[in-house]
PDB file of C-alpha atoms in Angstrom:
ATOM      1  CA  UNK V   1     107.743  92.918  93.007  1.00 84.00           C
ATOM      2  CA  UNK V   2     107.067  89.637  94.825  1.00 87.00           C
ATOM      3  CA  UNK V   3     107.234  91.409  98.185  1.00 86.00           C
ATOM      4  CA  UNK V   4     104.992  94.208  96.917  1.00 85.00           C
ATOM      5  CA  UNK V   5     102.417  91.665  95.811  1.00 86.00           C
ATOM      6  CA  UNK V   6     102.613  89.882  99.167  1.00 88.00           C
ATOM      7  CA  UNK V   7     101.734  93.116 100.966  1.00 89.00           C
ATOM      8  CA  UNK V   8      99.397  94.525  98.302  1.00 89.00           C
ATOM      9  CA  UNK V   9      96.623  96.568  99.851  1.00 86.00           C
ATOM     10  CA  UNK V  10      93.116  95.294 100.417  1.00 74.00           C
ATOM     11  CA  UNK V  11      90.321  97.083  98.487  1.00 72.00           C
ATOM     12  CA  UNK V  12      88.160  96.960 101.646  1.00 73.00           C
ATOM     13  CA  UNK V  13      90.545  98.631 104.084  1.00 71.00           C
ATOM     14  CA  UNK V  14      93.368  99.985 101.846  1.00 80.00           C
ATOM     15  CA  UNK V  15      95.851  98.458 104.297  1.00 88.00           C
ATOM     16  CA  UNK V  16      99.168  97.525 102.695  1.00 90.00           C
ATOM     17  CA  UNK V  17     101.174  98.557  99.652  1.00 89.00           C
ATOM     18  CA  UNK V  18      99.638 100.396  96.721  1.00 86.00           C
ATOM     19  CA  UNK V  19     100.433 102.655  93.812  1.00 79.00           C
ATOM     20  CA  UNK V  20      98.624 105.789  92.655  1.00 65.00           C
ATOM     21  CA  UNK V  21      98.213 106.230  88.936  1.00 54.00           C
ATOM     22  CA  UNK V  22      95.744 108.646  87.404  1.00 48.00           C
ATOM     23  CA  UNK V  23      93.187 106.956  85.166  1.00 47.00           C
ATOM     24  CA  UNK V  24      91.214 109.918  83.864  1.00 50.00           C
ATOM     25  CA  UNK V  25      91.925 110.367  80.170  1.00 49.00           C
ATOM     26  CA  UNK V  26      93.962 113.487  79.457  1.00 52.00           C
ATOM     27  CA  UNK V  27      94.487 114.220  83.166  1.00 53.00           C
ATOM     28  CA  UNK V  28      97.831 114.815  84.849  1.00 56.00           C
ATOM     29  CA  UNK V  29      98.902 111.490  86.355  1.00 57.00           C
ATOM     30  CA  UNK V  30      99.775 110.906  89.989  1.00 68.00           C
ATOM     31  CA  UNK V  31     103.315 109.583  90.437  1.00 72.00           C
ATOM     32  CA  UNK V  32     103.768 107.783  93.742  1.00 80.00           C
ATOM     33  CA  UNK V  33     103.716 104.547  95.701  1.00 87.00           C
ATOM     34  CA  UNK V  34     102.285 104.364  99.199  1.00 89.00           C
ATOM     35  CA  UNK V  35     102.023 102.110 102.214  1.00 91.00           C
ATOM     36  CA  UNK V  36      98.807 102.432 104.196  1.00 92.00           C
ATOM     37  CA  UNK V  37      98.470 101.200 107.788  1.00 94.00           C
ATOM     38  CA  UNK V  38      95.507 101.448 110.157  1.00 93.00           C
ATOM     39  CA  UNK V  39      96.135 102.440 113.755  1.00 94.00           C
ATOM     40  CA  UNK V  40      92.599 103.064 115.082  1.00 94.00           C
ATOM     41  CA  UNK V  41      90.144 101.397 115.394  1.00 92.00           C
ATOM     42  CA  UNK V  42      92.076  98.234 116.153  1.00 89.00           C
ATOM     43  CA  UNK V  43      89.390  96.151 114.387  1.00 88.00           C
ATOM     44  CA  UNK V  44      90.665  97.486 111.032  1.00 87.00           C
ATOM     45  CA  UNK V  45      94.309  96.804 111.802  1.00 87.00           C
ATOM     46  CA  UNK V  46      95.746  93.810 109.931  1.00 85.00           C
ATOM     47  CA  UNK V  47      99.289  93.124 111.108  1.00 84.00           C
ATOM     48  CA  UNK V  48      99.683  90.649 108.244  1.00 84.00           C
ATOM     49  CA  UNK V  49      99.842  93.726 106.022  1.00 85.00           C
ATOM     50  CA  UNK V  50     102.431  95.433 108.245  1.00 86.00           C
ATOM     51  CA  UNK V  51     105.958  94.739 106.921  1.00 85.00           C
ATOM     52  CA  UNK V  52     107.887  92.237 109.014  1.00 83.00           C
ATOM     53  CA  UNK V  53     111.242  93.801 108.121  1.00 84.00           C
ATOM     54  CA  UNK V  54     113.025  95.573 109.643  1.00 88.00           C
ATOM     55  CA  UNK V  55     112.248  93.720 112.861  1.00 88.00           C
ATOM     56  CA  UNK V  56     111.553  96.853 114.921  1.00 92.00           C
ATOM     57  CA  UNK V  57     109.174  98.374 112.383  1.00 90.00           C
ATOM     58  CA  UNK V  58     105.864  97.266 113.884  1.00 89.00           C
ATOM     59  CA  UNK V  59     106.901  98.309 117.385  1.00 92.00           C
ATOM     60  CA  UNK V  60     108.088 101.707 116.107  1.00 93.00           C
ATOM     61  CA  UNK V  61     104.873 102.364 114.183  1.00 93.00           C
ATOM     62  CA  UNK V  62     102.741 101.423 117.196  1.00 93.00           C
ATOM     63  CA  UNK V  63     104.680 103.877 119.381  1.00 96.00           C
ATOM     64  CA  UNK V  64     104.613 106.564 116.682  1.00 96.00           C
ATOM     65  CA  UNK V  65     100.830 106.212 116.379  1.00 96.00           C
ATOM     66  CA  UNK V  66     100.379 106.416 120.152  1.00 97.00           C
ATOM     67  CA  UNK V  67     102.403 109.634 120.380  1.00 97.00           C
ATOM     68  CA  UNK V  68     100.745 111.365 117.409  1.00 98.00           C
ATOM     69  CA  UNK V  69      97.245 110.505 118.691  1.00 98.00           C
ATOM     70  CA  UNK V  70      98.214 112.063 122.040  1.00 98.00           C
ATOM     71  CA  UNK V  71      99.439 115.216 120.253  1.00 98.00           C
ATOM     72  CA  UNK V  72      96.218 115.354 118.210  1.00 98.00           C
ATOM     73  CA  UNK V  73      94.145 115.243 121.385  1.00 98.00           C
ATOM     74  CA  UNK V  74      96.002 118.281 122.738  1.00 98.00           C
ATOM     75  CA  UNK V  75      95.508 120.210 119.500  1.00 98.00           C
ATOM     76  CA  UNK V  76      91.796 119.362 119.471  1.00 98.00           C
ATOM     77  CA  UNK V  77      91.488 121.078 122.854  1.00 98.00           C
ATOM     78  CA  UNK V  78      93.297 124.164 121.563  1.00 98.00           C
ATOM     79  CA  UNK V  79      91.071 124.356 118.473  1.00 98.00           C
ATOM     80  CA  UNK V  80      87.921 123.929 120.591  1.00 98.00           C
ATOM     81  CA  UNK V  81      88.897 126.693 123.015  1.00 98.00           C
ATOM     82  CA  UNK V  82      89.786 128.980 120.117  1.00 98.00           C
ATOM     83  CA  UNK V  83      86.265 128.482 118.724  1.00 98.00           C
ATOM     84  CA  UNK V  84      84.783 129.523 122.068  1.00 97.00           C
ATOM     85  CA  UNK V  85      83.634 125.959 122.790  1.00 98.00           C
ATOM     86  CA  UNK V  86      84.324 123.674 125.744  1.00 97.00           C
ATOM     87  CA  UNK V  87      87.781 122.176 125.392  1.00 97.00           C
ATOM     88  CA  UNK V  88      86.426 118.635 124.902  1.00 98.00           C
ATOM     89  CA  UNK V  89      83.889 119.615 122.242  1.00 98.00           C
ATOM     90  CA  UNK V  90      85.754 118.632 119.069  1.00 98.00           C
ATOM     91  CA  UNK V  91      87.155 115.461 120.634  1.00 98.00           C
ATOM     92  CA  UNK V  92      83.680 114.376 121.747  1.00 98.00           C
ATOM     93  CA  UNK V  93      82.288 115.196 118.301  1.00 98.00           C
ATOM     94  CA  UNK V  94      84.965 112.884 116.853  1.00 98.00           C
ATOM     95  CA  UNK V  95      83.903 110.045 119.175  1.00 97.00           C
ATOM     96  CA  UNK V  96      86.007 110.655 122.291  1.00 96.00           C
ATOM     97  CA  UNK V  97      88.634 107.920 122.466  1.00 94.00           C
ATOM     98  CA  UNK V  98      86.861 105.976 119.725  1.00 95.00           C
ATOM     99  CA  UNK V  99      88.399 107.827 116.786  1.00 97.00           C
ATOM    100  CA  UNK V 100      89.923 106.756 113.482  1.00 96.00           C
ATOM    101  CA  UNK V 101      93.644 107.040 112.763  1.00 97.00           C
ATOM    102  CA  UNK V 102      95.897 105.730 110.025  1.00 95.00           C
ATOM    103  CA  UNK V 103      99.345 106.216 108.533  1.00 96.00           C
ATOM    104  CA  UNK V 104     100.245 106.562 104.868  1.00 94.00           C
ATOM    105  CA  UNK V 105     103.908 106.418 103.929  1.00 93.00           C
ATOM    106  CA  UNK V 106     104.375 108.123 100.553  1.00 90.00           C
ATOM    107  CA  UNK V 107     107.235 107.376  98.144  1.00 87.00           C
ATOM    108  CA  UNK V 108     107.705 109.682  95.163  1.00 83.00           C
ATOM    109  CA  UNK V 109     110.264 108.254  92.697  1.00 79.00           C
ATOM    110  CA  UNK V 110     112.413 110.470  90.525  1.00 79.00           C
ATOM    111  CA  UNK V 111     110.431 111.540  87.494  1.00 77.00           C
ATOM    112  CA  UNK V 112     112.100 112.240  84.125  1.00 73.00           C
ATOM    113  CA  UNK V 113     109.297 114.611  83.082  1.00 69.00           C
ATOM    114  CA  UNK V 114     107.998 116.283  86.268  1.00 63.00           C
ATOM    115  CA  UNK V 115     106.035 118.857  84.287  1.00 64.00           C
ATOM    116  CA  UNK V 116     103.712 116.093  83.067  1.00 58.00           C
ATOM    117  CA  UNK V 117     102.772 114.672  86.450  1.00 60.00           C
ATOM    118  CA  UNK V 118     102.068 115.356  90.124  1.00 60.00           C
ATOM    119  CA  UNK V 119     103.114 113.300  93.120  1.00 57.00           C
ATOM    120  CA  UNK V 120      99.575 113.790  94.406  1.00 67.00           C
ATOM    121  CA  UNK V 121      96.757 115.730  92.774  1.00 78.00           C
ATOM    122  CA  UNK V 122      95.193 118.828  94.334  1.00 84.00           C
ATOM    123  CA  UNK V 123      92.852 118.010  97.224  1.00 87.00           C
ATOM    124  CA  UNK V 124      91.909 118.786 100.806  1.00 92.00           C
ATOM    125  CA  UNK V 125      92.074 115.945 103.321  1.00 93.00           C
ATOM    126  CA  UNK V 126      88.577 114.564 103.996  1.00 93.00           C
ATOM    127  CA  UNK V 127      89.183 113.763 107.671  1.00 96.00           C
ATOM    128  CA  UNK V 128      89.974 115.778 110.782  1.00 97.00           C
ATOM    129  CA  UNK V 129      93.678 116.618 110.918  1.00 97.00           C
ATOM    130  CA  UNK V 130      96.763 115.410 109.070  1.00 97.00           C
ATOM    131  CA  UNK V 131     100.184 115.288 110.714  1.00 98.00           C
ATOM    132  CA  UNK V 132     102.782 115.290 107.947  1.00 96.00           C
ATOM    133  CA  UNK V 133     106.393 114.367 108.611  1.00 94.00           C
ATOM    134  CA  UNK V 134     107.947 115.734 105.417  1.00 91.00           C
ATOM    135  CA  UNK V 135     111.172 114.976 103.594  1.00 86.00           C
ATOM    136  CA  UNK V 136     113.435 117.765 104.857  1.00 84.00           C
ATOM    137  CA  UNK V 137     115.885 117.432 101.968  1.00 85.00           C
ATOM    138  CA  UNK V 138     113.453 117.375  99.044  1.00 82.00           C
ATOM    139  CA  UNK V 139     110.579 119.896  99.109  1.00 81.00           C
ATOM    140  CA  UNK V 140     107.428 118.922  97.259  1.00 84.00           C
ATOM    141  CA  UNK V 141     104.327 119.938  99.218  1.00 90.00           C
ATOM    142  CA  UNK V 142     102.462 122.959  97.878  1.00 92.00           C
ATOM    143  CA  UNK V 143      99.427 124.715  99.394  1.00 94.00           C
ATOM    144  CA  UNK V 144      96.998 126.986  97.597  1.00 92.00           C
ATOM    145  CA  UNK V 145      96.709 130.515  98.981  1.00 91.00           C
ATOM    146  CA  UNK V 146      95.039 133.434  97.183  1.00 90.00           C
ATOM    147  CA  UNK V 147      94.756 131.310  94.021  1.00 88.00           C
ATOM    148  CA  UNK V 148      98.525 130.700  93.972  1.00 93.00           C
ATOM    149  CA  UNK V 149     100.506 127.545  94.730  1.00 94.00           C
ATOM    150  CA  UNK V 150     103.144 128.066  97.432  1.00 94.00           C
ATOM    151  CA  UNK V 151     105.893 125.513  98.145  1.00 92.00           C
ATOM    152  CA  UNK V 152     106.096 124.681 101.855  1.00 93.00           C
ATOM    153  CA  UNK V 153     109.564 124.802 103.381  1.00 90.00           C
ATOM    154  CA  UNK V 154     109.671 122.227 106.195  1.00 88.00           C
ATOM    155  CA  UNK V 155     111.029 123.209 109.591  1.00 89.00           C
ATOM    156  CA  UNK V 156     113.450 120.753 111.177  1.00 87.00           C
ATOM    157  CA  UNK V 157     111.952 118.468 113.853  1.00 89.00           C
ATOM    158  CA  UNK V 158     108.434 119.727 113.157  1.00 93.00           C
ATOM    159  CA  UNK V 159     105.200 118.358 111.759  1.00 95.00           C
ATOM    160  CA  UNK V 160     103.164 120.125 109.129  1.00 95.00           C
ATOM    161  CA  UNK V 161      99.574 119.982 110.410  1.00 96.00           C
ATOM    162  CA  UNK V 162      96.703 120.322 107.948  1.00 95.00           C
ATOM    163  CA  UNK V 163      93.105 121.008 108.950  1.00 96.00           C
ATOM    164  CA  UNK V 164      90.752 118.563 107.199  1.00 96.00           C
ATOM    165  CA  UNK V 165      87.199 118.850 105.880  1.00 96.00           C
ATOM    166  CA  UNK V 166      85.557 117.471 109.040  1.00 97.00           C
ATOM    167  CA  UNK V 167      86.902 120.291 111.222  1.00 98.00           C
ATOM    168  CA  UNK V 168      85.814 122.785 108.570  1.00 97.00           C
ATOM    169  CA  UNK V 169      82.286 121.383 108.862  1.00 97.00           C
ATOM    170  CA  UNK V 170      82.270 121.252 112.691  1.00 98.00           C
ATOM    171  CA  UNK V 171      83.562 124.846 112.904  1.00 98.00           C
ATOM    172  CA  UNK V 172      80.997 126.004 110.306  1.00 97.00           C
ATOM    173  CA  UNK V 173      83.913 127.112 108.078  1.00 96.00           C
ATOM    174  CA  UNK V 174      85.629 129.220 110.759  1.00 97.00           C
ATOM    175  CA  UNK V 175      88.529 126.819 110.205  1.00 97.00           C
ATOM    176  CA  UNK V 176      89.258 126.040 106.553  1.00 95.00           C
ATOM    177  CA  UNK V 177      90.670 122.767 105.326  1.00 95.00           C
ATOM    178  CA  UNK V 178      93.912 123.143 103.397  1.00 92.00           C
ATOM    179  CA  UNK V 179      93.992 122.560  99.640  1.00 93.00           C
ATOM    180  CA  UNK V 180      97.355 121.049  98.731  1.00 91.00           C
ATOM    181  CA  UNK V 181      99.214 118.965  96.183  1.00 89.00           C
ATOM    182  CA  UNK V 182     102.622 117.296  95.852  1.00 85.00           C
ATOM    183  CA  UNK V 183     105.196 118.008  93.141  1.00 80.00           C
ATOM    184  CA  UNK V 184     107.751 115.443  91.984  1.00 77.00           C
ATOM    185  CA  UNK V 185     111.459 115.902  91.351  1.00 78.00           C
ATOM    186  CA  UNK V 186     113.489 114.936  88.299  1.00 78.00           C
ATOM    187  CA  UNK V 187     116.693 114.344  90.296  1.00 82.00           C
ATOM    188  CA  UNK V 188     115.705 113.058  93.745  1.00 85.00           C
ATOM    189  CA  UNK V 189     113.190 110.640  95.200  1.00 86.00           C
ATOM    190  CA  UNK V 190     111.145 111.763  98.178  1.00 85.00           C
ATOM    191  CA  UNK V 191     109.495 110.108 101.196  1.00 88.00           C
ATOM    192  CA  UNK V 192     106.898 111.544 103.584  1.00 92.00           C
ATOM    193  CA  UNK V 193     104.687 110.180 106.382  1.00 95.00           C
ATOM    194  CA  UNK V 194     101.086 111.371 106.612  1.00 96.00           C
ATOM    195  CA  UNK V 195      99.190 110.457 109.798  1.00 98.00           C
ATOM    196  CA  UNK V 196      95.432 111.010 109.534  1.00 97.00           C
ATOM    197  CA  UNK V 197      93.326 111.746 112.634  1.00 98.00           C
ATOM    198  CA  UNK V 198      89.645 111.251 111.843  1.00 98.00           C
ATOM    199  CA  UNK V 199      86.233 111.071 113.496  1.00 98.00           C
ATOM    200  CA  UNK V 200      84.576 107.725 114.194  1.00 97.00           C
ATOM    201  CA  UNK V 201      83.262 106.735 110.792  1.00 94.00           C
ATOM    202  CA  UNK V 202      79.557 106.375 111.645  1.00 95.00           C
ATOM    203  CA  UNK V 203      79.065 109.511 113.780  1.00 96.00           C
ATOM    204  CA  UNK V 204      77.034 112.398 112.400  1.00 97.00           C
ATOM    205  CA  UNK V 205      79.296 115.401 111.772  1.00 97.00           C
ATOM    206  CA  UNK V 206      77.585 118.796 111.534  1.00 97.00           C
ATOM    207  CA  UNK V 207      78.300 122.423 112.491  1.00 97.00           C
ATOM    208  CA  UNK V 208      78.530 122.957 116.256  1.00 98.00           C
ATOM    209  CA  UNK V 209      75.180 124.295 117.456  1.00 97.00           C
ATOM    210  CA  UNK V 210      76.923 126.974 119.551  1.00 97.00           C
ATOM    211  CA  UNK V 211      78.394 128.403 116.318  1.00 97.00           C
ATOM    212  CA  UNK V 212      75.049 128.526 114.470  1.00 97.00           C
ATOM    213  CA  UNK V 213      73.057 131.761 114.786  1.00 95.00           C
ATOM    214  CA  UNK V 214      70.553 133.644 112.590  1.00 94.00           C
ATOM    215  CA  UNK V 215      73.515 135.653 111.265  1.00 94.00           C
ATOM    216  CA  UNK V 216      75.729 132.583 110.823  1.00 94.00           C
ATOM    217  CA  UNK V 217      73.435 129.714 109.773  1.00 95.00           C
ATOM    218  CA  UNK V 218      74.701 126.153 109.403  1.00 96.00           C
ATOM    219  CA  UNK V 219      76.599 125.879 106.124  1.00 95.00           C
ATOM    220  CA  UNK V 220      76.679 122.081 105.919  1.00 94.00           C
ATOM    221  CA  UNK V 221      74.180 119.246 106.289  1.00 94.00           C
ATOM    222  CA  UNK V 222      74.868 116.506 108.816  1.00 94.00           C
ATOM    223  CA  UNK V 223      76.818 113.600 107.316  1.00 94.00           C
ATOM    224  CA  UNK V 224      78.888 110.730 108.701  1.00 96.00           C
ATOM    225  CA  UNK V 225      82.541 110.419 107.753  1.00 95.00           C
ATOM    226  CA  UNK V 226      81.715 107.188 105.901  1.00 94.00           C
ATOM    227  CA  UNK V 227      79.046 108.987 103.877  1.00 94.00           C
ATOM    228  CA  UNK V 228      81.402 111.851 103.096  1.00 92.00           C
ATOM    229  CA  UNK V 229      84.191 109.535 101.925  1.00 89.00           C
ATOM    230  CA  UNK V 230      81.762 107.771  99.617  1.00 88.00           C
ATOM    231  CA  UNK V 231      80.580 111.148  98.316  1.00 86.00           C
ATOM    232  CA  UNK V 232      84.073 112.331  97.391  1.00 82.00           C
ATOM    233  CA  UNK V 233      85.049 108.981  95.838  1.00 77.00           C
ATOM    234  CA  UNK V 234      82.052 109.179  93.540  1.00 75.00           C
ATOM    235  CA  UNK V 235      83.120 112.673  92.446  1.00 67.00           C
ATOM    236  CA  UNK V 236      86.815 111.909  91.981  1.00 60.00           C
ATOM    237  CA  UNK V 237      89.759 114.285  92.568  1.00 56.00           C
ATOM    238  CA  UNK V 238      88.470 117.857  92.318  1.00 59.00           C
ATOM    239  CA  UNK V 239      90.706 120.012  94.461  1.00 62.00           C
ATOM    240  CA  UNK V 240      88.738 121.337  97.397  1.00 65.00           C
ATOM    241  CA  UNK V 241      85.396 121.453  95.618  1.00 60.00           C
ATOM    242  CA  UNK V 242      83.951 118.419  97.441  1.00 65.00           C
ATOM    243  CA  UNK V 243      83.455 120.100 100.808  1.00 73.00           C
ATOM    244  CA  UNK V 244      82.563 123.428  99.175  1.00 73.00           C
ATOM    245  CA  UNK V 245      79.827 121.727  97.134  1.00 72.00           C
ATOM    246  CA  UNK V 246      78.037 120.734 100.363  1.00 76.00           C
ATOM    247  CA  UNK V 247      77.541 124.339 101.435  1.00 75.00           C
ATOM    248  CA  UNK V 248      73.995 125.577 101.802  1.00 66.00           C
ATOM    249  CA  UNK V 249      73.336 128.806  99.900  1.00 57.00           C
ATOM    250  CA  UNK V 250      73.003 131.762 102.267  1.00 54.00           C
TER     251      UNK V 250
END
């Protein structure tokens, strides 16, 4: 506990150790600890909150972040081309090289009554893309499809990549962000690494003009990522309803 307190996360940046516990009366509680580390922009990175043990940890995380950001850049080109846009469109809309990126390491302890809790409540990721390195031995991630929850079976040596709300907005809902949740296990603990790739926080994010026509009008108002994060925090955990609530009626 002393070490946890030493690395306890900052309310301003979330960097460091934290614990999720639902506070809404009568709600299903979240059941997990997490470690949150900023990678981009470097101004948010506080190495004092990065664990000093094991000795190689900081170096490994820096290299991991570098490689995942490079992979994200390649996927952004693929998504742009698939939308019929120039290959740099989504990356430029995110801020070019000036993007946001962070890592959250999730720890889900064994839970004696898993039917009374979730590892993480239902939500879609507010940012751009999430690269999840799952626990291959203990499944837990579920995605909602056709109003049913489906448990994801991880593939060895592969990431699970989730589209986030910002790409849904930029694509004018051609791409849909993924509603998901995490189940806990009564017998085994579970660890996963979620790397978030996000737009620069103060850039206006709105549907790409090339995708807006009289037949397909813009579904979302322009909003910065900072404004959107504040919006969803004020509303609390509500599945995927946050981004859907922004839609303009057709």
